PDB file of C-alpha atoms and ligand atoms in Angstrom:
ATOM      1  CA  UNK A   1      14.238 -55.985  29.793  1.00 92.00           C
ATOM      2  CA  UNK A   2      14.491 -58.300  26.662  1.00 96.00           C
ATOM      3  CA  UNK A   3      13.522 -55.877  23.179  1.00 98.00           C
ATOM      4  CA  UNK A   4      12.639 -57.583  20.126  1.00 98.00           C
ATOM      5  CA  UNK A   5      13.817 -56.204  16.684  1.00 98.00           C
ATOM      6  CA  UNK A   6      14.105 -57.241  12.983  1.00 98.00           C
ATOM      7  CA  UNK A   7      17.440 -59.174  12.273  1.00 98.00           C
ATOM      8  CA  UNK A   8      19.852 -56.825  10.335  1.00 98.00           C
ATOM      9  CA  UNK A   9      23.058 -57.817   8.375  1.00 98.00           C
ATOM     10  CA  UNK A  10      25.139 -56.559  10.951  1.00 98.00           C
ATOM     11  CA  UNK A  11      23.711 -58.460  13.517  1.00 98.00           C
ATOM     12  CA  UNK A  12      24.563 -62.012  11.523  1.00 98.00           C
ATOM     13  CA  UNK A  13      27.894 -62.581  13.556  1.00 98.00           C
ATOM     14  CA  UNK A  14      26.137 -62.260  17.273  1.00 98.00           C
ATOM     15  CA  UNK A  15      23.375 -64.628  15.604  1.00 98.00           C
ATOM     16  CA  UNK A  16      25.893 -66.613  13.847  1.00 98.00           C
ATOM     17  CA  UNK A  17      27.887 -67.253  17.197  1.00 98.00           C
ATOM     18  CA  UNK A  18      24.244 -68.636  19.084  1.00 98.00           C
ATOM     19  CA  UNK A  19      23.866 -70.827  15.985  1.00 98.00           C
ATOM     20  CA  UNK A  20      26.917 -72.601  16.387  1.00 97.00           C
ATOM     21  CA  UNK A  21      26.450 -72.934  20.196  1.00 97.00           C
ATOM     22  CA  UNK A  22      22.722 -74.256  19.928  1.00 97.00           C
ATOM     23  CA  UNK A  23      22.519 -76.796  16.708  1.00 94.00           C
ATOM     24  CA  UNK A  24      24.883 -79.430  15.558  1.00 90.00           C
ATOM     25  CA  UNK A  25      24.460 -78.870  11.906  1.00 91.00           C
ATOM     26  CA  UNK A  26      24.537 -74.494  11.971  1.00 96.00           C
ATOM     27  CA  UNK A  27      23.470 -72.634   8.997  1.00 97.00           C
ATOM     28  CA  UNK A  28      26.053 -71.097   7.866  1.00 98.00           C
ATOM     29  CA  UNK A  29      26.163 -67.248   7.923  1.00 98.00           C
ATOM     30  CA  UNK A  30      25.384 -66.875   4.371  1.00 98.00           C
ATOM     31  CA  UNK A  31      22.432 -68.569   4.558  1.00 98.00           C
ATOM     32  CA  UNK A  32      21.454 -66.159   6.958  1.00 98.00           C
ATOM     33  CA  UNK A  33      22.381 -63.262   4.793  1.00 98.00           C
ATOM     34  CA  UNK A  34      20.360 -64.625   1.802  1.00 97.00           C
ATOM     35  CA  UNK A  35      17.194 -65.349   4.477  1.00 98.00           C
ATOM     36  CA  UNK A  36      17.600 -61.602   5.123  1.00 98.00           C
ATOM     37  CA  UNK A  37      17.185 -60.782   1.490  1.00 97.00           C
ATOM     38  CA  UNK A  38      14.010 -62.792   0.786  1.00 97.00           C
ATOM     39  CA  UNK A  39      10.490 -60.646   0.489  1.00 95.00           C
ATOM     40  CA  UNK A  40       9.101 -63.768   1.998  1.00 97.00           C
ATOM     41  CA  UNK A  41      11.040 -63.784   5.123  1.00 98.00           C
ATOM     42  CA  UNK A  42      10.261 -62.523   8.764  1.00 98.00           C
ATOM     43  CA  UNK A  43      13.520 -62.628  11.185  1.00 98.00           C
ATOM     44  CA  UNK A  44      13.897 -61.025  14.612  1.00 98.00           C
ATOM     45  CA  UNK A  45      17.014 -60.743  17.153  1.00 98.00           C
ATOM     46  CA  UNK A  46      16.149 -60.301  20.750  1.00 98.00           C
ATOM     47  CA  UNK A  47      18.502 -58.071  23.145  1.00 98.00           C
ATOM     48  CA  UNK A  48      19.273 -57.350  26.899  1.00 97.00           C
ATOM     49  CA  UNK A  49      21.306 -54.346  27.467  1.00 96.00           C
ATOM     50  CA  UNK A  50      21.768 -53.761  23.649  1.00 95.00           C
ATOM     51  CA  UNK A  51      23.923 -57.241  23.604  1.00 98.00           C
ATOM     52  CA  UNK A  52      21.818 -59.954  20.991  1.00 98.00           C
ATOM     53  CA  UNK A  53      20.554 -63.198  23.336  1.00 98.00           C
ATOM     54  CA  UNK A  54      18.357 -65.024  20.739  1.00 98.00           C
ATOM     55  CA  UNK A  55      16.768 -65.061  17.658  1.00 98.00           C
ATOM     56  CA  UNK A  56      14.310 -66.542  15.412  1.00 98.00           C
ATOM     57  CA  UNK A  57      12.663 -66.339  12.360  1.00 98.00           C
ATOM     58  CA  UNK A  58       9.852 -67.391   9.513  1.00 98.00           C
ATOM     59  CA  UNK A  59       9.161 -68.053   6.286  1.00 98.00           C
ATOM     60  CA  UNK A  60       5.847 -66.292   4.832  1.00 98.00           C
ATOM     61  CA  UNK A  61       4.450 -68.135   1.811  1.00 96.00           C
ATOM     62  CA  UNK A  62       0.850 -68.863   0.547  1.00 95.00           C
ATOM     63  CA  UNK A  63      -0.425 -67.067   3.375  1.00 97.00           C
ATOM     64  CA  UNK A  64       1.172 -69.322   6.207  1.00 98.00           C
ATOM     65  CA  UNK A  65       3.681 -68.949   8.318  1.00 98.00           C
ATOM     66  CA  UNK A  66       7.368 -71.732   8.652  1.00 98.00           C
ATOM     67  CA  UNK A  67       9.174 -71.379  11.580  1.00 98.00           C
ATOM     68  CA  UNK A  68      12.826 -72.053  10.395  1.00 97.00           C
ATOM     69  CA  UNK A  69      14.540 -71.324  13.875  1.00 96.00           C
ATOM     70  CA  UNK A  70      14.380 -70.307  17.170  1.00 98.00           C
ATOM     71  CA  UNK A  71      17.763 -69.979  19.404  1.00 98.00           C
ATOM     72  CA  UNK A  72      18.475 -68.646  22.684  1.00 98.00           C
ATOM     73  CA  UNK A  73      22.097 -68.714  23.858  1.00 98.00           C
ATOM     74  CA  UNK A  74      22.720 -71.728  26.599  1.00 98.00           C
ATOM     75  CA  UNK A  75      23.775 -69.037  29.074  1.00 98.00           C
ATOM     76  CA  UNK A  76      20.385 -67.003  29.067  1.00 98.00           C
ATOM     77  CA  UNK A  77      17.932 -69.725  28.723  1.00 98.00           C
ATOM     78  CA  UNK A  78      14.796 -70.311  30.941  1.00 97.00           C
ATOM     79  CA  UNK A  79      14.344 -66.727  31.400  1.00 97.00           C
ATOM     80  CA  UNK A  80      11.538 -66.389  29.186  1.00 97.00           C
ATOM     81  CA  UNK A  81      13.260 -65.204  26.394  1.00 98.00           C
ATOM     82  CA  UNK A  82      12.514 -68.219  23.810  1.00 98.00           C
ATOM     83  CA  UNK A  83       8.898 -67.547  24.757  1.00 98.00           C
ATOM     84  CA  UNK A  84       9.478 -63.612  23.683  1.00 98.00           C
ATOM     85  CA  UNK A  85      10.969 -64.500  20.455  1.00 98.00           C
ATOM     86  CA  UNK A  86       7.960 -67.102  19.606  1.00 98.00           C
ATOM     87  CA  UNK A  87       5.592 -64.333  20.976  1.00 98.00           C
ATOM     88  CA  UNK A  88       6.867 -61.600  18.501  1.00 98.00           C
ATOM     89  CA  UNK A  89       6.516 -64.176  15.299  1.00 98.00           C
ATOM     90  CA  UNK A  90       2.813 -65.195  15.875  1.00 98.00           C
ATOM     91  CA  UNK A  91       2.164 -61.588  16.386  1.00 98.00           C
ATOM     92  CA  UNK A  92       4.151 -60.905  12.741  1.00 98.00           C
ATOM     93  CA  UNK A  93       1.333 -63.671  11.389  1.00 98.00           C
ATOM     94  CA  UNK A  94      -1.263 -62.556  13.166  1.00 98.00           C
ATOM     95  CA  UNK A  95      -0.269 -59.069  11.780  1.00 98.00           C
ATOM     96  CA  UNK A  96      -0.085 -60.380   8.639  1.00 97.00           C
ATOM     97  CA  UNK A  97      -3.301 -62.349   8.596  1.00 98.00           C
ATOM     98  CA  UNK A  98      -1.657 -65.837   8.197  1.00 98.00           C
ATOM     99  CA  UNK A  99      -3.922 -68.728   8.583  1.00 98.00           C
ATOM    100  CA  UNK A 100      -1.473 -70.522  10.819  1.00 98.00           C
ATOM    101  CA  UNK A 101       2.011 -71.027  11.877  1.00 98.00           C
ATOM    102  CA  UNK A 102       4.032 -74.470  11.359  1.00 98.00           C
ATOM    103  CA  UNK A 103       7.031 -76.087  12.483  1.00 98.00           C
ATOM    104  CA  UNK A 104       9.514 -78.981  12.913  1.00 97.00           C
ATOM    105  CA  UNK A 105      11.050 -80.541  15.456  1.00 97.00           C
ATOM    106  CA  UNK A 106      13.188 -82.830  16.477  1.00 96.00           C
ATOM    107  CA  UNK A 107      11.524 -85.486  18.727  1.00 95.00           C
ATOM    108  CA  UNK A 108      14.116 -85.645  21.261  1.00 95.00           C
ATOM    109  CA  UNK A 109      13.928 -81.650  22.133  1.00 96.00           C
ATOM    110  CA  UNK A 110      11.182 -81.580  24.753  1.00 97.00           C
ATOM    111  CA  UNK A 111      12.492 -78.138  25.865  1.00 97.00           C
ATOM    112  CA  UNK A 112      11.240 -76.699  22.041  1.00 98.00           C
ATOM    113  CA  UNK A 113       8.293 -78.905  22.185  1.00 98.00           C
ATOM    114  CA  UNK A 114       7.021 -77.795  25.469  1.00 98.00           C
ATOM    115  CA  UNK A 115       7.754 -74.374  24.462  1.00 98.00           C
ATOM    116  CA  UNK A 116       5.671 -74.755  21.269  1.00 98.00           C
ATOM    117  CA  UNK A 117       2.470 -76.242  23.076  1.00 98.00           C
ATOM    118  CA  UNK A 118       2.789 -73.405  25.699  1.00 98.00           C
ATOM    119  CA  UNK A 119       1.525 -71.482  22.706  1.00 98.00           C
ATOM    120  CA  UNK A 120      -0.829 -73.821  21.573  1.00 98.00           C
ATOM    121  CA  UNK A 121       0.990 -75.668  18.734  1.00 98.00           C
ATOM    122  CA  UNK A 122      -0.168 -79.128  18.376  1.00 98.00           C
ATOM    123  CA  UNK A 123       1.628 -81.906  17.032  1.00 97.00           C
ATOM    124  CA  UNK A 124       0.103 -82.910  13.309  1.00 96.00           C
ATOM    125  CA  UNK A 125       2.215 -85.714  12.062  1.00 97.00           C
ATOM    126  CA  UNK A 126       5.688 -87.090  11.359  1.00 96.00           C
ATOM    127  CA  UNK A 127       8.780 -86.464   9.041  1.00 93.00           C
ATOM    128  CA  UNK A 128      10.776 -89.912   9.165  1.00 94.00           C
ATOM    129  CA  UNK A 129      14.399 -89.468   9.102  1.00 91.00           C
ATOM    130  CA  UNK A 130      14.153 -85.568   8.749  1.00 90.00           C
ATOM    131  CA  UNK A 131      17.234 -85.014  10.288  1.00 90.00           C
ATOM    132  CA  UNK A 132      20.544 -86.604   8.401  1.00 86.00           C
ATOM    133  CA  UNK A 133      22.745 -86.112  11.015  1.00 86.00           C
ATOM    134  CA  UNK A 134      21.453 -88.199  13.594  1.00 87.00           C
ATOM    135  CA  UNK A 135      17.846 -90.342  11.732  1.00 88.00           C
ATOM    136  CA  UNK A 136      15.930 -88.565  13.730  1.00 93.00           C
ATOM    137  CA  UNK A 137      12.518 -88.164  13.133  1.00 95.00           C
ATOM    138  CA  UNK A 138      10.675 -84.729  12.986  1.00 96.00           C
ATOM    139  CA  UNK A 139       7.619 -83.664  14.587  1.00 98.00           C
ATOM    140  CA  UNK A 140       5.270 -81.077  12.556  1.00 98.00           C
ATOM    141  CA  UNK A 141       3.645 -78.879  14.698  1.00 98.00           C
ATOM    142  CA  UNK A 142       0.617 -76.317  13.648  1.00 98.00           C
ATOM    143  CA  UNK A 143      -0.910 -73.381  15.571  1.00 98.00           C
ATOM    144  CA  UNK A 144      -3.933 -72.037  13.599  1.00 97.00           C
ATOM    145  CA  UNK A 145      -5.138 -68.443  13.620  1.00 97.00           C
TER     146      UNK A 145
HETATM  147  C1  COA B   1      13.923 -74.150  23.028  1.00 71.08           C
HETATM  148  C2  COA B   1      14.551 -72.845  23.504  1.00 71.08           C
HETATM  149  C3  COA B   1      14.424 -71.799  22.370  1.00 71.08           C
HETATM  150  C4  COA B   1      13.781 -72.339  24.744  1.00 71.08           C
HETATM  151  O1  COA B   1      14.311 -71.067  25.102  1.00 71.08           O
HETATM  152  P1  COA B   1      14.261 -70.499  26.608  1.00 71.08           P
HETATM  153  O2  COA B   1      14.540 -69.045  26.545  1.00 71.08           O
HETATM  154  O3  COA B   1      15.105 -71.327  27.489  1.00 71.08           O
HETATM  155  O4  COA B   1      12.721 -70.767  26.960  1.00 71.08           O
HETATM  156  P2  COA B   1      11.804 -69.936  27.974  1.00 71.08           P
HETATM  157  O5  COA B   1      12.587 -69.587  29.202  1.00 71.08           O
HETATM  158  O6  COA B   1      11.143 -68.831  27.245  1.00 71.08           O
HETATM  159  O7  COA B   1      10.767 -71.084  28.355  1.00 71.08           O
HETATM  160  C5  COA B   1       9.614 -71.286  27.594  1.00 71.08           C
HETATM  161  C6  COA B   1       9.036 -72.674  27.832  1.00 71.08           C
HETATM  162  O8  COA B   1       9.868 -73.641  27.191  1.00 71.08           O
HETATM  163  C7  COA B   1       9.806 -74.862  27.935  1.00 71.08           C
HETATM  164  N1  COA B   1      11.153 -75.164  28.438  1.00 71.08           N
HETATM  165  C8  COA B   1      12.232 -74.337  28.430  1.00 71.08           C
HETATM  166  N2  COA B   1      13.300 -74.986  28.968  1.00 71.08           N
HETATM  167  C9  COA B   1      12.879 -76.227  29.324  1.00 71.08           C
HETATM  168  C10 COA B   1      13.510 -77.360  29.903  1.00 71.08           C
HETATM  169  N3  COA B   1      14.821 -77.329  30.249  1.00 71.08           N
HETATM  170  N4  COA B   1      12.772 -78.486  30.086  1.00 71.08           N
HETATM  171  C11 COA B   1      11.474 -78.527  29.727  1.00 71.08           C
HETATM  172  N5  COA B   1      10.799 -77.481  29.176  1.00 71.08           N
HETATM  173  C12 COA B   1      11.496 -76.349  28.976  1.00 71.08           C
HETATM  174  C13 COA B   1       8.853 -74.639  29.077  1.00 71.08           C
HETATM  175  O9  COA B   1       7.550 -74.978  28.643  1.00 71.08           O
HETATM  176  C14 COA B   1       8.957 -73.124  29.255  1.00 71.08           C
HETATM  177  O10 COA B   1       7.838 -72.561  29.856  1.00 71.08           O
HETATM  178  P3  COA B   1       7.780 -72.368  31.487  1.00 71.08           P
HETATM  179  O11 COA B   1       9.061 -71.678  31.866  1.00 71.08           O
HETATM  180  O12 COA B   1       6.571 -71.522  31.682  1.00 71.08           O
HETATM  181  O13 COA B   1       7.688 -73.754  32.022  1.00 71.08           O
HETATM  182  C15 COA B   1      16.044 -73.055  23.917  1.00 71.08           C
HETATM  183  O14 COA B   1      16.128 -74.188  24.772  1.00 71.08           O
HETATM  184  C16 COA B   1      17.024 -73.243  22.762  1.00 71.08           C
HETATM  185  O15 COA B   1      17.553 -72.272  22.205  1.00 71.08           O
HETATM  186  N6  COA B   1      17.280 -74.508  22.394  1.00 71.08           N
HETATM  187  C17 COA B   1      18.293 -74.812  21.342  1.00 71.08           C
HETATM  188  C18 COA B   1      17.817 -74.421  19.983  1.00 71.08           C
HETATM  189  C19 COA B   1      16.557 -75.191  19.606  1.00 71.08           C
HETATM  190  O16 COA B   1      16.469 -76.399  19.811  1.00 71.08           O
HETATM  191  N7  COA B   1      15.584 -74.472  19.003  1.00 71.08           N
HETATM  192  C20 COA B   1      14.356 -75.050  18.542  1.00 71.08           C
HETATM  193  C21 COA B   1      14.532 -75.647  17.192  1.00 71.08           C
HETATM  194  S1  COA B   1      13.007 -76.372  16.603  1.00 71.08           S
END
């Protein structure tokens, strides 16, 4: 059974490990360590068998909620764990009373995307160039509460 918990220090080298696998330009692991310091942060690690699988995580500010990631390590995907991670964030904002969730994301990743819309994101414009490693553009996605 896949648990959801809050991201703790010690659990930055697991996460650090799926970061590297799952984007080419990883945040490093002291950015996650400052992200776990912020008041105005929300970040979660999920885990089979006590072993860390994915994890994800928000910004909080002016009473909305920025998705800055969501990973699941390539060997566990398309088990429904992306969906569990996304499931336990818009329950933090709908906890929190958050007028909506955003994202972005690249156009070319139709897995995120279709994961997104599953939960009733919708695509509200366009970030040209977004991404500098490879000009891609980004897609902003909302889901209001
Ligand atoms: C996107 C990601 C988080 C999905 O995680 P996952 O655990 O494999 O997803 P789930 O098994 O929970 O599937 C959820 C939905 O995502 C979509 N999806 C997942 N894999 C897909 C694929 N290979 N092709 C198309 N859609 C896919 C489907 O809509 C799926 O719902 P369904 O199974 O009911 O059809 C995962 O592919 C990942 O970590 N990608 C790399 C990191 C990344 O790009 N993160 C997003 C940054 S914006």
């Amino acid at each position: 059974m896949i648990e959801i918990f809050p991201m703790k220090e010690e659990d930055i080298d697991k996460v650090y490990k799926i970061e590297e696998k799952c984007f080419i330009t990883p945040w490093s692991k002291y950015s996650f360590k400052k992200e776990l310091t912020s008041p105005l942060t929300y970040y979660v690690v999920a885990k089979k068998d006590n072993k860390i699988l994915a994890y994800g995580g928000m910004w909080i500010i002016v009473g909305e909620g920025h998705i800055t990631n969501i990973a699941v390590d390539p060997a566990y995907r398309n088990q429904g764990i992306g969906k569990a991670v996304l499931g336990s964030l818009i329950e933090e904002a709908e906890r929190r009373k958050l007028t909506g969730v955003t994202l972005e994301v690249r156009e070319s990743n139709i897995e995120a995307i279709n994961l997104y819309k599953k939960f009733g994101f919708i695509c509200a414009g366009i970030r040209k160039d977004y991404y500098h490693d490879t000009k891609e553009d980004a897609i902003i996605m909302w889901k209001y509460l």
